[in-house]
CSV table of C-alpha atoms in Angstrom, one decimal:
chain,number,residue,atom,x,y,z
A,526,PRO,CA,-8.3,-3.4,-21.6
A,527,TYR,CA,-5.7,-3.1,-18.9
A,528,ARG,CA,-7.0,-3.6,-15.4
A,529,THR,CA,-5.4,-3.4,-12.0
A,530,PRO,CA,-5.6,-6.1,-9.4
A,531,LEU,CA,-8.1,-3.9,-7.5
A,532,ASP,CA,-10.4,-4.1,-10.5
A,533,PHE,CA,-10.4,-7.9,-10.4
A,534,ILE,CA,-11.0,-8.0,-6.6
A,535,TYR,CA,-13.7,-5.4,-6.3
A,536,LEU,CA,-15.5,-6.2,-9.5
A,537,GLY,CA,-15.2,-9.9,-9.1
A,538,ARG,CA,-13.5,-10.5,-12.5
A,539,ALA,CA,-10.8,-12.9,-11.2
A,540,ALA,CA,-11.4,-16.6,-10.8
A,541,GLY,CA,-10.6,-16.5,-7.1
A,542,TRP,CA,-12.5,-13.3,-6.2
A,543,SER,CA,-14.8,-15.2,-3.8
A,544,HIS,CA,-12.0,-16.6,-1.7
A,545,LEU,CA,-10.3,-15.1,1.4
A,546,ALA,CA,-7.0,-15.0,-0.4
A,547,GLY,CA,-4.6,-16.8,-2.8
A,548,ASN,CA,-1.4,-16.5,-0.7
A,549,GLY,CA,-2.1,-12.8,-0.5
A,550,PHE,CA,-1.1,-10.7,2.5
A,551,ASN,CA,-4.5,-9.5,3.7
A,552,LEU,CA,-5.4,-9.5,7.4
A,553,TRP,CA,-8.2,-12.0,6.7
A,554,MET,CA,-5.5,-14.6,6.5
A,555,LEU,CA,-5.2,-14.3,10.3
A,556,THR,CA,-8.7,-15.4,11.1
A,557,GLY,CA,-7.7,-19.1,11.1
A,558,ARG,CA,-9.9,-20.1,8.2
A,559,ASP,CA,-8.7,-21.8,5.0
A,560,MET,CA,-7.6,-19.1,2.6
A,561,TRP,CA,-9.6,-20.8,-0.2
A,562,SER,CA,-12.8,-20.6,1.9
A,563,SER,CA,-15.6,-18.2,0.8
A,564,ALA,CA,-15.1,-14.6,1.6
A,565,ASP,CA,-18.8,-14.2,1.9
A,566,ALA,CA,-19.1,-16.7,4.8
A,567,PRO,CA,-19.6,-14.7,8.0
A,568,ILE,CA,-17.0,-14.9,10.8
A,569,LEU,CA,-18.6,-15.4,14.2
A,570,GLY,CA,-21.9,-15.1,12.4
A,571,LEU,CA,-21.5,-11.4,12.1
A,572,ILE,CA,-18.7,-10.2,9.9
A,573,ARG,CA,-18.6,-10.9,6.2
A,574,PRO,CA,-15.0,-10.6,5.2
A,575,ARG,CA,-15.5,-9.4,1.6
A,576,ALA,CA,-18.1,-6.8,2.3
A,577,THR,CA,-16.2,-5.6,5.4
A,578,GLY,CA,-12.9,-5.4,3.5
A,579,ASN,CA,-14.5,-3.4,0.8
A,580,VAL,CA,-15.9,-0.9,3.3
A,581,LEU,CA,-12.5,-0.7,5.2
A,582,PHE,CA,-10.6,0.0,2.0
A,583,VAL,CA,-13.1,2.7,0.8
A,584,ALA,CA,-12.7,4.4,4.2
A,585,PHE,CA,-8.9,4.1,4.1
A,586,PHE,CA,-8.8,5.5,0.5
A,587,PHE,CA,-10.7,8.6,1.5
A,588,TYR,CA,-8.6,9.0,4.6
A,589,VAL,CA,-5.3,9.0,2.7
A,590,LEU,CA,-6.9,11.3,0.1
A,591,VAL,CA,-7.7,13.8,2.9
A,592,LEU,CA,-4.0,13.5,4.0
A,593,LEU,CA,-2.9,14.3,0.5
A,594,TRP,CA,-5.2,17.3,0.4
A,595,ARG,CA,-4.2,18.6,3.9
A,596,ARG,CA,-0.5,18.3,3.0
A,597,HIS,CA,-0.7,20.6,0.0
A,598,ARG,CA,-3.9,22.6,0.1
A,599,GLN,CA,-2.0,25.8,1.0
A,600,ALA,CA,0.9,25.1,-1.4
A,601,TRP,CA,-1.6,24.5,-4.2
A,602,PHE,CA,-3.3,27.8,-3.7
A,603,GLN,CA,0.0,29.6,-3.3
A,604,GLU,CA,1.5,27.9,-6.3
A,605,SER,CA,4.5,27.1,-4.1
A,606,LEU,CA,4.6,23.3,-4.6
A,607,THR,CA,7.4,22.0,-6.8
A,608,ARG,CA,6.8,19.4,-9.4
A,609,THR,CA,9.1,16.9,-7.7
A,610,ALA,CA,7.4,17.3,-4.4
A,611,ALA,CA,4.0,16.9,-6.0
A,612,ALA,CA,5.1,13.8,-8.0
A,613,ALA,CA,6.6,12.2,-4.9
A,614,ASP,CA,3.4,12.7,-2.9
A,615,VAL,CA,1.2,11.3,-5.6
A,616,LEU,CA,3.5,8.3,-5.9
A,617,PHE,CA,3.3,7.8,-2.1
A,618,PHE,CA,-0.5,8.1,-2.2
A,619,LEU,CA,-0.7,5.5,-4.9
A,620,ALA,CA,1.7,3.2,-2.9
A,621,LEU,CA,-0.6,3.5,0.2
A,622,CYS,CA,-3.7,2.8,-1.9
A,623,ASN,CA,-2.1,-0.3,-3.4
A,624,LEU,CA,-0.9,-1.6,0.0
A,625,GLY,CA,-4.2,-0.7,1.6
A,626,PHE,CA,-6.3,-2.9,-0.7
A,627,ASN,CA,-3.8,-5.7,-0.4
A,628,VAL,CA,-4.0,-5.6,3.4
A,629,LEU,CA,-7.7,-4.8,3.9
A,630,MET,CA,-9.6,-6.6,1.1
A,631,THR,CA,-10.2,-10.2,0.4
A,632,GLY,CA,-9.3,-12.1,-2.7
A,633,THR,CA,-5.7,-10.9,-2.9
A,634,HIS,CA,-2.9,-12.9,-4.4
A,635,GLU,CA,0.8,-12.6,-3.7
A,636,ARG,CA,1.5,-10.9,-7.1
A,637,TYR,CA,-1.0,-8.2,-6.5
A,638,LEU,CA,1.6,-6.2,-4.5
A,639,TYR,CA,3.9,-5.6,-7.5
A,640,HIS,CA,2.7,-2.0,-8.0
A,641,PHE,CA,3.3,-1.1,-4.4
A,642,TYR,CA,7.1,-1.1,-4.3
A,643,PRO,CA,7.8,0.9,-7.5
A,644,TYR,CA,5.5,3.6,-6.2
A,645,LEU,CA,6.9,3.5,-2.7
A,646,LEU,CA,10.6,3.5,-3.8
A,647,GLY,CA,10.1,6.2,-6.3
A,648,ALA,CA,8.6,8.5,-3.6
A,649,SER,CA,11.1,7.4,-1.1
A,650,LEU,CA,14.0,8.4,-3.3
A,651,ALA,CA,12.6,11.9,-3.6
A,652,TYR,CA,12.0,12.1,0.1
A,653,GLU,CA,15.5,10.9,0.9
A,654,ALA,CA,17.0,13.5,-1.4
A,655,ARG,CA,15.3,16.2,0.5
A,656,GLY,CA,16.2,14.8,3.9
A,657,TRP,CA,12.7,13.8,4.8
A,658,LEU,CA,13.6,10.1,4.9
A,659,SER,CA,16.8,8.6,6.2
A,660,ARG,CA,19.2,6.6,4.0
A,661,ARG,CA,18.8,3.7,6.4
A,662,ALA,CA,15.1,3.6,6.0
A,663,LEU,CA,15.5,3.7,2.2
A,664,ILE,CA,17.8,0.7,2.3
A,665,LEU,CA,15.4,-1.1,4.6
A,666,LEU,CA,12.6,-0.6,2.1
A,667,CYS,CA,14.8,-1.9,-0.7
A,668,CYS,CA,15.4,-5.0,1.4
A,669,CYS,CA,11.6,-5.4,1.9
A,670,ALA,CA,11.1,-5.2,-1.9
A,671,THR,CA,13.8,-7.8,-2.4
A,672,THR,CA,12.2,-10.1,0.2
A,673,TYR,CA,8.8,-9.7,-1.6
A,674,GLY,CA,10.4,-10.6,-4.9
A,675,CYS,CA,11.9,-13.8,-3.3
A,676,PHE,CA,8.5,-14.8,-2.0
A,677,VAL,CA,6.9,-14.4,-5.4
A,678,PHE,CA,9.8,-16.4,-6.8
A,679,LEU,CA,9.1,-19.2,-4.4
A,680,MET,CA,5.5,-19.3,-5.5
A,681,ILE,CA,6.5,-19.4,-9.2
A,682,CYS,CA,8.9,-22.3,-8.4
A,683,LYS,CA,6.0,-24.3,-6.9
A,684,PHE,CA,7.2,-24.0,-3.3
A,685,SER,CA,3.7,-23.2,-2.1
A,686,PRO,CA,3.5,-26.3,0.2
A,687,TYR,CA,6.5,-24.9,2.2
A,688,VAL,CA,4.9,-21.5,2.2
A,689,ALA,CA,1.8,-23.0,3.8
A,690,LYS,CA,3.8,-25.2,6.2
A,691,PHE,CA,5.7,-22.3,7.7
A,692,HIS,CA,2.8,-19.9,7.5
A,693,LEU,CA,4.8,-17.4,5.5
A,694,ALA,CA,1.7,-15.7,4.0
A,695,GLN,CA,0.3,-15.1,7.5
A,696,ILE,CA,3.6,-13.7,8.7
A,697,LEU,CA,3.8,-11.4,5.8
A,698,ALA,CA,0.2,-10.3,6.4
A,699,VAL,CA,1.2,-9.2,9.9
A,700,PHE,CA,4.3,-7.4,8.5
A,701,TYR,CA,2.4,-5.6,5.8
A,702,GLY,CA,-0.4,-4.6,8.2
A,703,CYS,CA,2.2,-3.0,10.5
A,704,LEU,CA,4.0,-1.4,7.5
A,705,LEU,CA,0.7,0.2,6.4
A,706,VAL,CA,0.3,1.8,9.8
A,707,VAL,CA,3.9,3.0,9.9
A,708,LEU,CA,3.8,4.5,6.4
A,709,VAL,CA,0.5,6.3,7.1
A,710,GLU,CA,1.8,7.7,10.3
A,711,PHE,CA,5.1,8.8,8.6
A,712,TRP,CA,3.1,10.6,5.9
A,713,ARG,CA,0.7,12.1,8.4
A,714,ARG,CA,3.6,13.6,10.3
A,715,LEU,CA,5.3,15.2,7.3
A,716,PRO,CA,4.4,18.9,7.7
A,717,VAL,CA,3.4,21.0,4.8
A,718,THR,CA,5.8,23.7,5.9
A,719,ARG,CA,8.8,21.6,5.0
A,720,VAL,CA,7.6,21.4,1.4
A,721,GLU,CA,6.9,25.1,1.3
A,722,GLN,CA,10.2,26.0,2.9
A,723,ARG,CA,12.0,23.9,0.4
A,724,SER,CA,10.2,25.6,-2.5
A,725,ALA,CA,11.0,29.0,-1.0
A,726,LYS,CA,14.7,28.1,-0.8
A,727,CYS,CA,14.7,27.0,-4.5
A,728,ARG,CA,13.2,30.3,-5.5
A,729,VAL,CA,15.8,32.3,-3.5
A,730,GLY,CA,18.5,30.3,-5.1
A,731,GLU,CA,17.2,31.0,-8.5
């Protein structure tokens, strides 16, 4: 059956599930340990990366789920939420979840981020069409997606020694950690009233 990368990481069904990462972009790459070291070996004798990462992701998941609910609880009850707005927010929610487990959990590989950009760009196109996201930001996200594709291409072409030499995975771990914070804050600040007002205008126009 089809399984997402999260299934492999959380359920331990991938060959490298017990490692910190496999050129993935999680924050545990910044601990200074070898990425192929055990994710169950404690850091400073206290923190077990795999267990801690699992807890962090579960907490993050419920946080963004609450954000989704808070954004639309009134609109759902009032039946004033358009299908496009609902679909965009669900896509953005899925993008955050995908990026969240890549950043917070251990055992990630570089290819595990491939779901993130389709979800994010799909939602961003809808947000940009409604004026909630600038065209410049949309172009920047497209450039980020292209950069990610180039990184995966380097790995496919066996350039991993150069990736390790220049610490590209660690650099990208910092970048995606910052991106996660920025995207969550962006979504948190999108007021529900903007969706409701847009829906109201559509009804008036009709």
